[in-house]
Tab-separated table of C-alpha atoms in Angstrom:
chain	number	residue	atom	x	y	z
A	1	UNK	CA	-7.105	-36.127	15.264
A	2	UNK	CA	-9.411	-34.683	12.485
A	3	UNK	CA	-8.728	-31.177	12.001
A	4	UNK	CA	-10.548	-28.278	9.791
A	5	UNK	CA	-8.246	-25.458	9.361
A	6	UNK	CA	-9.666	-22.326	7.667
A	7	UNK	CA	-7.866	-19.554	5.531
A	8	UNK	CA	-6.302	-19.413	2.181
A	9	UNK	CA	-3.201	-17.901	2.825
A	10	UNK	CA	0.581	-18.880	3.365
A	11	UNK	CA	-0.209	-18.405	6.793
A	12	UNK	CA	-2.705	-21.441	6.650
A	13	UNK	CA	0.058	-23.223	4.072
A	14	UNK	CA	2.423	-22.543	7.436
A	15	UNK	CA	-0.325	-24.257	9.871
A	16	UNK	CA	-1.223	-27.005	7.055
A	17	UNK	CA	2.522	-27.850	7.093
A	18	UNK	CA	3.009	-27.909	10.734
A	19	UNK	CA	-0.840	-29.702	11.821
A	20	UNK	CA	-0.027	-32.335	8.810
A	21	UNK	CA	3.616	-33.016	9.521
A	22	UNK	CA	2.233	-34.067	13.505
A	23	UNK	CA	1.551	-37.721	13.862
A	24	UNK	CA	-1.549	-37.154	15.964
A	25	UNK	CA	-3.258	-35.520	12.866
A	26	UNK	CA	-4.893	-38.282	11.092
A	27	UNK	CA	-6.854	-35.658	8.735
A	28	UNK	CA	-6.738	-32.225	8.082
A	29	UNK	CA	-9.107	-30.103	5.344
A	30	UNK	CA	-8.341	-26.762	4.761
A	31	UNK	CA	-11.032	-24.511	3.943
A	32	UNK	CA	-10.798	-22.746	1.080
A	33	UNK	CA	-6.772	-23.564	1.245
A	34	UNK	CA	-4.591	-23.060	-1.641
A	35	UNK	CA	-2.441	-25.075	-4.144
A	36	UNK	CA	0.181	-25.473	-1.955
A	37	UNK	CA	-1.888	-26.576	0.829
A	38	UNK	CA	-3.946	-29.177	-1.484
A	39	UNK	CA	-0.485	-30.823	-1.669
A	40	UNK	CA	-0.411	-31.944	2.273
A	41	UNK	CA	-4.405	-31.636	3.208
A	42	UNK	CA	-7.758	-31.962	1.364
A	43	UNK	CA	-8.959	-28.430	0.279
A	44	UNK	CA	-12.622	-27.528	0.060
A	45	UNK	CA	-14.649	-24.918	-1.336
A	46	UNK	CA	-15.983	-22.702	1.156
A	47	UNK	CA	-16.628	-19.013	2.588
A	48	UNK	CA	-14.500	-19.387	6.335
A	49	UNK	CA	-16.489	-16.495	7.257
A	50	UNK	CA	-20.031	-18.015	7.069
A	51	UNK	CA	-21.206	-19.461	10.543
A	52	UNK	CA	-23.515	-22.274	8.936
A	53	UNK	CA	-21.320	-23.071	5.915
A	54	UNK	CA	-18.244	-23.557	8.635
A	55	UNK	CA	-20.045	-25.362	11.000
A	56	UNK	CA	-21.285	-28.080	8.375
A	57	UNK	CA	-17.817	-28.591	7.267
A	58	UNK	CA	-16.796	-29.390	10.866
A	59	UNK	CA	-19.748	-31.873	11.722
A	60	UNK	CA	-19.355	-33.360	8.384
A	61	UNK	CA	-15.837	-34.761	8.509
A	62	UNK	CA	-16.638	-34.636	12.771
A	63	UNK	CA	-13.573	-32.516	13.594
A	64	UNK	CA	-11.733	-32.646	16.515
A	65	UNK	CA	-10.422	-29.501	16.413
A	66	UNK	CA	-11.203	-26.333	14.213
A	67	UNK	CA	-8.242	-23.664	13.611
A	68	UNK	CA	-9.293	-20.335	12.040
A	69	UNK	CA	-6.733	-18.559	10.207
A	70	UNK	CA	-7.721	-15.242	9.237
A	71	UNK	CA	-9.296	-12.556	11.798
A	72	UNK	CA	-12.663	-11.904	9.111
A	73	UNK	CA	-14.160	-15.412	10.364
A	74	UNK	CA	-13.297	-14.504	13.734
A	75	UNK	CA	-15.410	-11.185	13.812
A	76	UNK	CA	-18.037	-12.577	12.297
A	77	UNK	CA	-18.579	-14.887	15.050
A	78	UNK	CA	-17.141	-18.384	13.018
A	79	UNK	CA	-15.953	-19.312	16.554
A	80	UNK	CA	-19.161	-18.917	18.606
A	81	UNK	CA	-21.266	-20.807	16.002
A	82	UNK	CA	-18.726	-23.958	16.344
A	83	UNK	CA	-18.217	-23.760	19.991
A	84	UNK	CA	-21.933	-23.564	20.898
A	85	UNK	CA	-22.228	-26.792	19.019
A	86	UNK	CA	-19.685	-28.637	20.693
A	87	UNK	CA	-16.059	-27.988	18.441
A	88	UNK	CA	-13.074	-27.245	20.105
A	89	UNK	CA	-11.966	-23.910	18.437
A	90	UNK	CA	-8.562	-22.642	18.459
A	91	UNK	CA	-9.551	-18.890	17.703
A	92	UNK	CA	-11.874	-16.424	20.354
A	93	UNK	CA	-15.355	-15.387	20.100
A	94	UNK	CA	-16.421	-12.666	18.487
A	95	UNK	CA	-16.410	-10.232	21.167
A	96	UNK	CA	-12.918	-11.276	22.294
A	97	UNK	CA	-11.877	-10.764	18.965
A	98	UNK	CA	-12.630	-7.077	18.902
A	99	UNK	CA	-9.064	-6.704	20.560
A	100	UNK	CA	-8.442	-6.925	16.886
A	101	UNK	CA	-11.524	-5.676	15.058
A	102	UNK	CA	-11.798	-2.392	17.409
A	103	UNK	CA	-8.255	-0.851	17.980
A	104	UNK	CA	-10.194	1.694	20.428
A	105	UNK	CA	-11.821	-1.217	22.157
A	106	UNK	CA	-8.109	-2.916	22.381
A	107	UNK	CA	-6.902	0.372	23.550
A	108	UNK	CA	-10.172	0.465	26.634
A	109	UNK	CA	-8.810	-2.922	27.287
A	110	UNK	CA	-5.418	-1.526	27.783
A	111	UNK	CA	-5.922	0.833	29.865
A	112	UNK	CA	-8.380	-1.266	32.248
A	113	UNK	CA	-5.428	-3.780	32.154
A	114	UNK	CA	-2.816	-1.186	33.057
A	115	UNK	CA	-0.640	-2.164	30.094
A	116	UNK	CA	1.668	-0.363	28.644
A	117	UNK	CA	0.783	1.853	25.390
A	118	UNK	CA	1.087	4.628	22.950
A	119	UNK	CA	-1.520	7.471	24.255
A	120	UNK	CA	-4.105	7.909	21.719
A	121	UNK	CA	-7.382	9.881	20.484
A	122	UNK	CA	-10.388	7.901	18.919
A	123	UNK	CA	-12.214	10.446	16.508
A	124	UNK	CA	-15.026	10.185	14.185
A	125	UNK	CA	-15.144	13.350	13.341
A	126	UNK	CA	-13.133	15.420	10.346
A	127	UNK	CA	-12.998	17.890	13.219
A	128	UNK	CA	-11.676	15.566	15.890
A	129	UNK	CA	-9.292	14.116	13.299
A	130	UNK	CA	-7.381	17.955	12.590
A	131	UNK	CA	-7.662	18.410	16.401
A	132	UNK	CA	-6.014	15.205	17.285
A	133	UNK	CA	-3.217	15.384	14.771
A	134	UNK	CA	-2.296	18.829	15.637
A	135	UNK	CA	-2.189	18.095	19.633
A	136	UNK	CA	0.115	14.816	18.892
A	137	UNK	CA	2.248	16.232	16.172
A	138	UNK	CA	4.437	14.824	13.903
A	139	UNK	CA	5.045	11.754	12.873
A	140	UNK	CA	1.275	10.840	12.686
A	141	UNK	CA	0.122	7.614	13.252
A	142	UNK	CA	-3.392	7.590	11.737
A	143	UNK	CA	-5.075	4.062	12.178
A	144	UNK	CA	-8.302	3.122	10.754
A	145	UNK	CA	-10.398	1.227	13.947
A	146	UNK	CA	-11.597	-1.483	11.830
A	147	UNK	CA	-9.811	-3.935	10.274
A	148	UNK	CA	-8.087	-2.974	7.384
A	149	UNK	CA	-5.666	-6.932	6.294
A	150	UNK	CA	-3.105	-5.022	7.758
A	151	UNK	CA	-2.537	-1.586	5.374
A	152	UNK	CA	-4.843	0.744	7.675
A	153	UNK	CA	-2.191	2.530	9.301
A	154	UNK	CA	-0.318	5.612	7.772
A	155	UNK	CA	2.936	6.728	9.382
A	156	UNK	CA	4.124	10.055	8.137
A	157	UNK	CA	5.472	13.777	8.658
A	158	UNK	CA	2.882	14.701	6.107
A	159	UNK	CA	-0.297	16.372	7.736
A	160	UNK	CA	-1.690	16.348	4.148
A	161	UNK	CA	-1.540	12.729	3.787
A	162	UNK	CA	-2.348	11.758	7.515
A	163	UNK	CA	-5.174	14.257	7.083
A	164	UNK	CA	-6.095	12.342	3.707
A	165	UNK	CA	-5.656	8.944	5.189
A	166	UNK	CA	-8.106	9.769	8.326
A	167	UNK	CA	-10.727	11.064	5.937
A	168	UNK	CA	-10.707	8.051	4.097
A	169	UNK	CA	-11.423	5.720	7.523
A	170	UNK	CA	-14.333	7.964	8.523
A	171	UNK	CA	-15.724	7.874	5.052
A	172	UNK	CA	-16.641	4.244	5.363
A	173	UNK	CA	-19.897	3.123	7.446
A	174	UNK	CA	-19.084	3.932	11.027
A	175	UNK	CA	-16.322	5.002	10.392
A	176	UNK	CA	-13.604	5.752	12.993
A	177	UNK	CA	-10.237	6.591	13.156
A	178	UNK	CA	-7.804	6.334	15.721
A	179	UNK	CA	-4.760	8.781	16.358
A	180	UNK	CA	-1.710	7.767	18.366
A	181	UNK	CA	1.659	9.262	19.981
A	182	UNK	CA	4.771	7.423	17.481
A	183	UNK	CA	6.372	5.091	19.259
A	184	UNK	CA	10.534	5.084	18.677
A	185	UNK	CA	12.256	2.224	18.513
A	186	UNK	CA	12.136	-1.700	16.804
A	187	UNK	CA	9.606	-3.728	16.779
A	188	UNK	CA	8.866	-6.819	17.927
A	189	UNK	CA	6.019	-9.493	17.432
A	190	UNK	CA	5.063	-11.832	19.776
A	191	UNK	CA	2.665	-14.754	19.944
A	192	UNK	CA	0.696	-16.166	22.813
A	193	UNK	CA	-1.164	-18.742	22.822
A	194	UNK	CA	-3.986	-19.036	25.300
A	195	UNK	CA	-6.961	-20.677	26.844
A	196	UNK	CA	-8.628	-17.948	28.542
A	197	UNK	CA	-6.377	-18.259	31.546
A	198	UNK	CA	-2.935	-20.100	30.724
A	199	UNK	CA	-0.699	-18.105	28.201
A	200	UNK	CA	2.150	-19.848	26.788
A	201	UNK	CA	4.472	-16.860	24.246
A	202	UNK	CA	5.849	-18.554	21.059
A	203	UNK	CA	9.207	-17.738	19.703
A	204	UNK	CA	9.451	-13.661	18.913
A	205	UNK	CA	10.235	-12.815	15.208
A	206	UNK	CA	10.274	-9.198	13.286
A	207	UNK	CA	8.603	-8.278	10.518
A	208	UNK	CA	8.824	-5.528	7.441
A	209	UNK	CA	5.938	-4.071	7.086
A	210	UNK	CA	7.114	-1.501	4.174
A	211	UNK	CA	6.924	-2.445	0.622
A	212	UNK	CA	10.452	-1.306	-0.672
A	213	UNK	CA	14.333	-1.382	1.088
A	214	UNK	CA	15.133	0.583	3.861
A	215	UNK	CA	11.519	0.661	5.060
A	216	UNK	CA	10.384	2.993	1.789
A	217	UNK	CA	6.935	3.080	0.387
A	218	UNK	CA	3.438	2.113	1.608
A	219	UNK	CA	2.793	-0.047	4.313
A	220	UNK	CA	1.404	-3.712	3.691
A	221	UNK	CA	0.465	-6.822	5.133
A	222	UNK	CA	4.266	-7.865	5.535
A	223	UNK	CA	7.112	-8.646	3.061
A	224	UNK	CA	9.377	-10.589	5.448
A	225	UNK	CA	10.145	-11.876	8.769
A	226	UNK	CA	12.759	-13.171	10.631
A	227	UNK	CA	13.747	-15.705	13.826
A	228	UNK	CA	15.246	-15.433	16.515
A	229	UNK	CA	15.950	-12.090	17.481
A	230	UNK	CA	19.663	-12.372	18.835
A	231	UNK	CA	19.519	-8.926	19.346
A	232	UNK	CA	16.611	-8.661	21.495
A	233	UNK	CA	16.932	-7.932	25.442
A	234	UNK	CA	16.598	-10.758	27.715
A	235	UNK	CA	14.109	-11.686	29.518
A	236	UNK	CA	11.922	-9.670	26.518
A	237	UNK	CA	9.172	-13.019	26.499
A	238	UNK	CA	8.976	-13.046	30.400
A	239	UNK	CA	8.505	-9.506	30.471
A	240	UNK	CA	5.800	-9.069	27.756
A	241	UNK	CA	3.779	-12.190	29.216
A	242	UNK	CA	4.055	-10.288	32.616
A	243	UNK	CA	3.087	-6.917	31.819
A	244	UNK	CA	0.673	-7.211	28.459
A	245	UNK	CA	-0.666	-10.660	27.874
A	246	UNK	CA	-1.579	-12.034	30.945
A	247	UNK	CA	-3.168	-8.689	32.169
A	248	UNK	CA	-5.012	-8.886	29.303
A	249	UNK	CA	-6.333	-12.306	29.513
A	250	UNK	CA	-7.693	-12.121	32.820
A	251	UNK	CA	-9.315	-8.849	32.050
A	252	UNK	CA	-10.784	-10.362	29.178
A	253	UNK	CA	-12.122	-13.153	31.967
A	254	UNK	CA	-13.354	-10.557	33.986
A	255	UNK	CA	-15.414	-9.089	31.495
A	256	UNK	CA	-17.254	-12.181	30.816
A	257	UNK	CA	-15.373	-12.547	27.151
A	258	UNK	CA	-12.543	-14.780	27.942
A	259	UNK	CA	-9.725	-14.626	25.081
A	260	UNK	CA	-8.640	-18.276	23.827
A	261	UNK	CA	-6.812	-18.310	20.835
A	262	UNK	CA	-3.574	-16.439	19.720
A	263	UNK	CA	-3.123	-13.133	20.884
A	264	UNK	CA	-0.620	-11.343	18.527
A	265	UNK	CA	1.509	-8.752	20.358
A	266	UNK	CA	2.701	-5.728	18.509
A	267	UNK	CA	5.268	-4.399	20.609
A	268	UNK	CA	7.860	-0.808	20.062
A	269	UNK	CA	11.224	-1.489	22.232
A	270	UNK	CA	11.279	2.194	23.278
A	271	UNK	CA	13.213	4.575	24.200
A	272	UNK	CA	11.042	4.538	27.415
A	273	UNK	CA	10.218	0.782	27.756
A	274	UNK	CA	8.296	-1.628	25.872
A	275	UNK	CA	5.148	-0.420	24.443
A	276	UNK	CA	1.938	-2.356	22.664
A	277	UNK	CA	1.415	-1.212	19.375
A	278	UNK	CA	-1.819	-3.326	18.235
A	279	UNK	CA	-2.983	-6.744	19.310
A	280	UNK	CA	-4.235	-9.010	16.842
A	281	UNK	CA	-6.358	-12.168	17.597
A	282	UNK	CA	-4.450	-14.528	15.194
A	283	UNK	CA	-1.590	-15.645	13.779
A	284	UNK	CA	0.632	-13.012	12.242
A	285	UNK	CA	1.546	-12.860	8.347
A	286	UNK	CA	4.117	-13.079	7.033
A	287	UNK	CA	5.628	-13.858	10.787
A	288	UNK	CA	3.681	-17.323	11.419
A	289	UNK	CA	5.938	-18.695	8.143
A	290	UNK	CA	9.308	-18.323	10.129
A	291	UNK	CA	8.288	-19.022	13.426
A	292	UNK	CA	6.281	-22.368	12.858
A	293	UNK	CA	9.269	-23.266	10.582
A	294	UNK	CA	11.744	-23.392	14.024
A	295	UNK	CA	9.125	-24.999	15.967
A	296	UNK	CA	9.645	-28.752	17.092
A	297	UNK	CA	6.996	-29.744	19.344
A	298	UNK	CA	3.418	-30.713	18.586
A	299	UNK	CA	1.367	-27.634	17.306
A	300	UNK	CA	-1.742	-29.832	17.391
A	301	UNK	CA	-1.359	-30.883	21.200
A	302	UNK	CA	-0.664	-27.069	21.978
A	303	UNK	CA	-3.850	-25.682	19.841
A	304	UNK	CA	-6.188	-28.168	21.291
A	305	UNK	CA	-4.807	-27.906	24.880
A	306	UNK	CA	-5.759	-23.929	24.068
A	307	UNK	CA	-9.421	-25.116	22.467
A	308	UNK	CA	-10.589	-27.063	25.642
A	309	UNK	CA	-9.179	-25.120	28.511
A	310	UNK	CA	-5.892	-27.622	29.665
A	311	UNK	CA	-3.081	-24.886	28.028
A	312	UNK	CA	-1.517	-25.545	31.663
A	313	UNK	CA	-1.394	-29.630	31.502
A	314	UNK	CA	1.498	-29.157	28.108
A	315	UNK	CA	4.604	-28.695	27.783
A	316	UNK	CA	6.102	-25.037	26.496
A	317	UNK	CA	6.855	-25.204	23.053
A	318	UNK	CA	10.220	-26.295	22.009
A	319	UNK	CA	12.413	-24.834	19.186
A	320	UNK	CA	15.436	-25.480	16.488
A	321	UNK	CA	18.321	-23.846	17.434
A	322	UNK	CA	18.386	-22.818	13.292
A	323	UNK	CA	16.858	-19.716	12.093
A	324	UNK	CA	14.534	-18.963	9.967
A	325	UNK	CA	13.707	-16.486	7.417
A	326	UNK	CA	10.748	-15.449	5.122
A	327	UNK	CA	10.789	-13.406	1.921
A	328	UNK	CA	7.629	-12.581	0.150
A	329	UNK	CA	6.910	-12.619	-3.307
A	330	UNK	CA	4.198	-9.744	-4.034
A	331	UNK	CA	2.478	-9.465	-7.155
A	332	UNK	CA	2.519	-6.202	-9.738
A	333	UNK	CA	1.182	-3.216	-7.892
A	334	UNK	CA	0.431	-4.357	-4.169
A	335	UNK	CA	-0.248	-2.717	-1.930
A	336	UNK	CA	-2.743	-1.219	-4.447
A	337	UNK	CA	-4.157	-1.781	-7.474
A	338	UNK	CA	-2.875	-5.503	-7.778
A	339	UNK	CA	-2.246	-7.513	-11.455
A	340	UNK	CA	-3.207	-11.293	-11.002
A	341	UNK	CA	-3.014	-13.893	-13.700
A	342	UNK	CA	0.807	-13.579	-14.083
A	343	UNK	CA	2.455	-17.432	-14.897
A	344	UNK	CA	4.269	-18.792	-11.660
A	345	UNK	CA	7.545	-20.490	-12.457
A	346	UNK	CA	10.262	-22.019	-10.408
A	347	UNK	CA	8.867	-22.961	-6.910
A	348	UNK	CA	10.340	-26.707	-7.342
A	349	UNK	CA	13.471	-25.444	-8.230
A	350	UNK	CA	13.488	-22.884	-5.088
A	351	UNK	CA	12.936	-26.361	-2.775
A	352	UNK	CA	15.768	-27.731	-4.065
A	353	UNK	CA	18.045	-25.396	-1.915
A	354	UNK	CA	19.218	-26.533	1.387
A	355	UNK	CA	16.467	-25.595	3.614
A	356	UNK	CA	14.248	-23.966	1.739
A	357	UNK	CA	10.152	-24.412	1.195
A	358	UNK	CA	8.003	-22.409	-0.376
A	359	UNK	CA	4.498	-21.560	1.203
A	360	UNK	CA	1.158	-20.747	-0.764
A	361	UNK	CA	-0.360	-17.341	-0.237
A	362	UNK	CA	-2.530	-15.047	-3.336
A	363	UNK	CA	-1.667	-18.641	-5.846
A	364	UNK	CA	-4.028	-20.221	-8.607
A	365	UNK	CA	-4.497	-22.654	-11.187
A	366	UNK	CA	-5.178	-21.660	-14.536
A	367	UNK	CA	-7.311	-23.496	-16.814
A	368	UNK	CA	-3.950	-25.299	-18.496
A	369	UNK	CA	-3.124	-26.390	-15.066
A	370	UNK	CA	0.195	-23.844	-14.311
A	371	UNK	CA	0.724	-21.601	-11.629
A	372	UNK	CA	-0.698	-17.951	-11.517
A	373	UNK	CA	-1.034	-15.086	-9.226
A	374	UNK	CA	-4.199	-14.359	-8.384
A	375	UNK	CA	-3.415	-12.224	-5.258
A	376	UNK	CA	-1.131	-9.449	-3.739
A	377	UNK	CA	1.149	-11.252	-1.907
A	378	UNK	CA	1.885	-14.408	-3.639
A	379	UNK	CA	4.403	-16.588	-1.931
A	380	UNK	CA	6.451	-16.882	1.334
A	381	UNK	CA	9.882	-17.944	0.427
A	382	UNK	CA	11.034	-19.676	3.918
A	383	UNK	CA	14.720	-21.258	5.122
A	384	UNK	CA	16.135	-22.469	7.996
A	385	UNK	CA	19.971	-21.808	8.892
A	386	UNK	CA	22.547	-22.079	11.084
A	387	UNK	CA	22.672	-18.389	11.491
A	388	UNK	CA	20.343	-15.666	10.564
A	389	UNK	CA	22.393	-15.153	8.293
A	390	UNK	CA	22.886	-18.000	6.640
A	391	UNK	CA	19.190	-18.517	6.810
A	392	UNK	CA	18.973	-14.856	4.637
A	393	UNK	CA	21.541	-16.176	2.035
A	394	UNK	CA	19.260	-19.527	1.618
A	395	UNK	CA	15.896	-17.739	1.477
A	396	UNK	CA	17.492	-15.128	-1.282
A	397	UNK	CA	19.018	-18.028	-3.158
A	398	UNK	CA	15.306	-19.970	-3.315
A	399	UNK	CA	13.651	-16.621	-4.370
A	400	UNK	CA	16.146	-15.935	-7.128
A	401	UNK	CA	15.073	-19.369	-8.651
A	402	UNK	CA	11.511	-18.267	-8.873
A	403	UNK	CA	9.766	-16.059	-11.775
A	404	UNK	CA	6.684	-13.994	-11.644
A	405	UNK	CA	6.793	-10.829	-14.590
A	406	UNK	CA	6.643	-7.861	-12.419
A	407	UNK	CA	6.935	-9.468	-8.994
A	408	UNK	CA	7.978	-7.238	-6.237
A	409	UNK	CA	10.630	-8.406	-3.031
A	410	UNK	CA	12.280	-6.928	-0.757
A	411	UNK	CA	16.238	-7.089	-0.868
A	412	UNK	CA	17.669	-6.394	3.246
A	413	UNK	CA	14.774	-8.539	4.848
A	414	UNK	CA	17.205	-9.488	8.065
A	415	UNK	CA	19.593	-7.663	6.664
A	416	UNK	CA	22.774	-7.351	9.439
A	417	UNK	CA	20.575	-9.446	11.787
């Protein structure tokens, strides 16, 4: 199977790893791709969010299957340009994909759907915003509707800076901003992978979404992740297949927009039930590194079962009974004003630990050939273990080997877990 698989993230080194490692996958070309992923595929040069330049790759090489990555290509339509010419595409259409690009058209969906979800205000109005903050109260949730690579929502007690935060998301070009009741207790992400019909849930996994210890500082695109969750309740997969995904598929069908691809399931275990807190139309970062690190079936079978409409003729997924854990490295300054060009040392000697790889993510060349940063979150330290634990000890033990002047990590990712 020839497969194009666009992104430049660890999330596409995770899916490079996993696709290449498959002996059904007789090529695979990542688009732009990374350093780490030019070590297992052939990279190319290319904007995965231009229809035309996409769809030339793919009849080029003549892929079998296309996997998009990040959610930008999938807004912009990358998926409808490739299906209308014939590709299977693991990733939905562009009006499917709104679930992700529109969290007030995810939250219409919702509610059509009967699933369960935080009550919310859409404003796009300063006016609207103080209204809707005052009649929700603290903590405010203030989400920007668009997408935002995951640092769009503010979480605080502080009107000032929820106030500050909403002004800023109506400021841009149609600008909205969405309000929402908090929602108590962990969360929980869960992947589903479907075919516009057939949903079939991947392992669920937790992620940090806080840039310092103890869940301190600004929010980000994710500094760790974890799996299995021992701790979660059972029948937890069942249960959110039942009440949020497949509702949501098949209203998706009957809309005319059917959803195939990965829908991403944010979910709050509340005090009063499970609860959706977003939906994304892809695979998570950083959660995809840990997950597709425990898988052991074919993920090429499973994402082309999903591309042509036969999810329900394969087998469920299978899975280690190890765990695994993911630590990100983050350059100087994320989540804001970033420093790139820092020297990368170390990465072998991380892989030499029991268990350990090290995924690609904001990575570079330099003109002498070495390692640099050249983006916020740099790598995804990932290890398998016996125990959550013991995966946690491995994954530390691998980062500790790497050096990046000024890198930023957190220390209790799966802490206790």
């Amino acid at each position: 199977m020839k497969i194009l698989l666009l992104g430049s993230g660890a999330r596409e080194h995770a899916l490079a790893r996993a696709l290449a490692a498959d002996p059904t996958t007789t090529e695979l070309v990542v688009a732009p791709g990374n350093p780490g992923t030019a070590t297992i595929a052939t990279n190319l040069k290319a904007d995965a969010s231009d229809p035309a330049e996409v769809l030339s790759l793919a009849t080029e090489m003549e892929a079998d299957l296309v996997v998009v990555g990040p959610e930008a290509p999938l807004v912009a339509g990358v998926a409808d340009s490739l299906r209308d010419a014939g590709f299977p595409v693991f990733g939905p259409g562009a009006e499917a994909a709104r679930l992700e690009g529109s969290k007030a058209f995810a939250k219409e969906v919702m509610e059509a759907a009967g699933v369960p979800t935080a009550a919310a205000a859409v404003c796009a109005t300063e006016d609207e915003l103080a209204s809707a903050l005052d009649r929700f109260g603290a903590p405010y949730v203030v989400k920007e509707d668009g997408l935002a690579a995951g640092k769009g929502v503010v979480v605080t007690s502080d009107r000032d800076a929820a106030l500050e935060h909403g002004r800023a998301c109506l400021a841009k070009e149609g600008g909205r901003v969405v309000i929402e009741d908090f929602l108590d207790g962990p969360e929980v992400s869960l992947f589903c992978v479907c075919d516009g019909a057939t949903v079939r849930p991947l392992a669920p996994a937790q992620d940090f979404k806080r840039l310092g210890d103890g869940d301190a500082g600004p929010n980000t695109g994710g500094m760790g992740a974890y799996t299995p969750l021992t701790w979660a309740p059972d029948g937890l997969t069942e249960e959110v297949v039942r009440d949020v995904a497949q509702p949501v598929v098949d209203e998706m069908a009957r809309r005319g927009t059917p959803f195939s691809g990965l829908l991403y399931c944010g979910l709050a275990l509340t005090s009063k039930g499970t609860r959706v807190v977003e939906f994304n139309v892809r695979f998570g970062d950083p959660e995809t590194q840990a997950v597709l690190a425990r898988l052991t079936s074919s993920l090429p079978e499973l994402l082309l079962a999903a591309a042509t409409g036969r999810l329900d003729e394969v087998p469920a997924p299978t899975w280690a009974d190890q765990a695994a854990v993911d630590v990100v490295l983050a350059a100087p300054g994320y989540p804001g004003t970033v420093t790139t060009g820092g020297v990368i040392t170390g990465v072998e000697e991380a892989e030499q630990v029991e268990g350990v790889h090290v995924l690609h993510a904001g990575t570079g060349l330099d003109d002498d050939g070495r390692l640099i940063a050249t983006g916020g979150r740099v790598l995804s330290v990932v290890a398998l273990g016996d125990s959550v634990r013991a995966a946690r000890e491995r994954a530390y033990e691998g980062l500790s080997r790497i050096h990046l002047e000024g890198s930023q990590h957190r220390t209790d990712i799966a802490l206790g877990r």
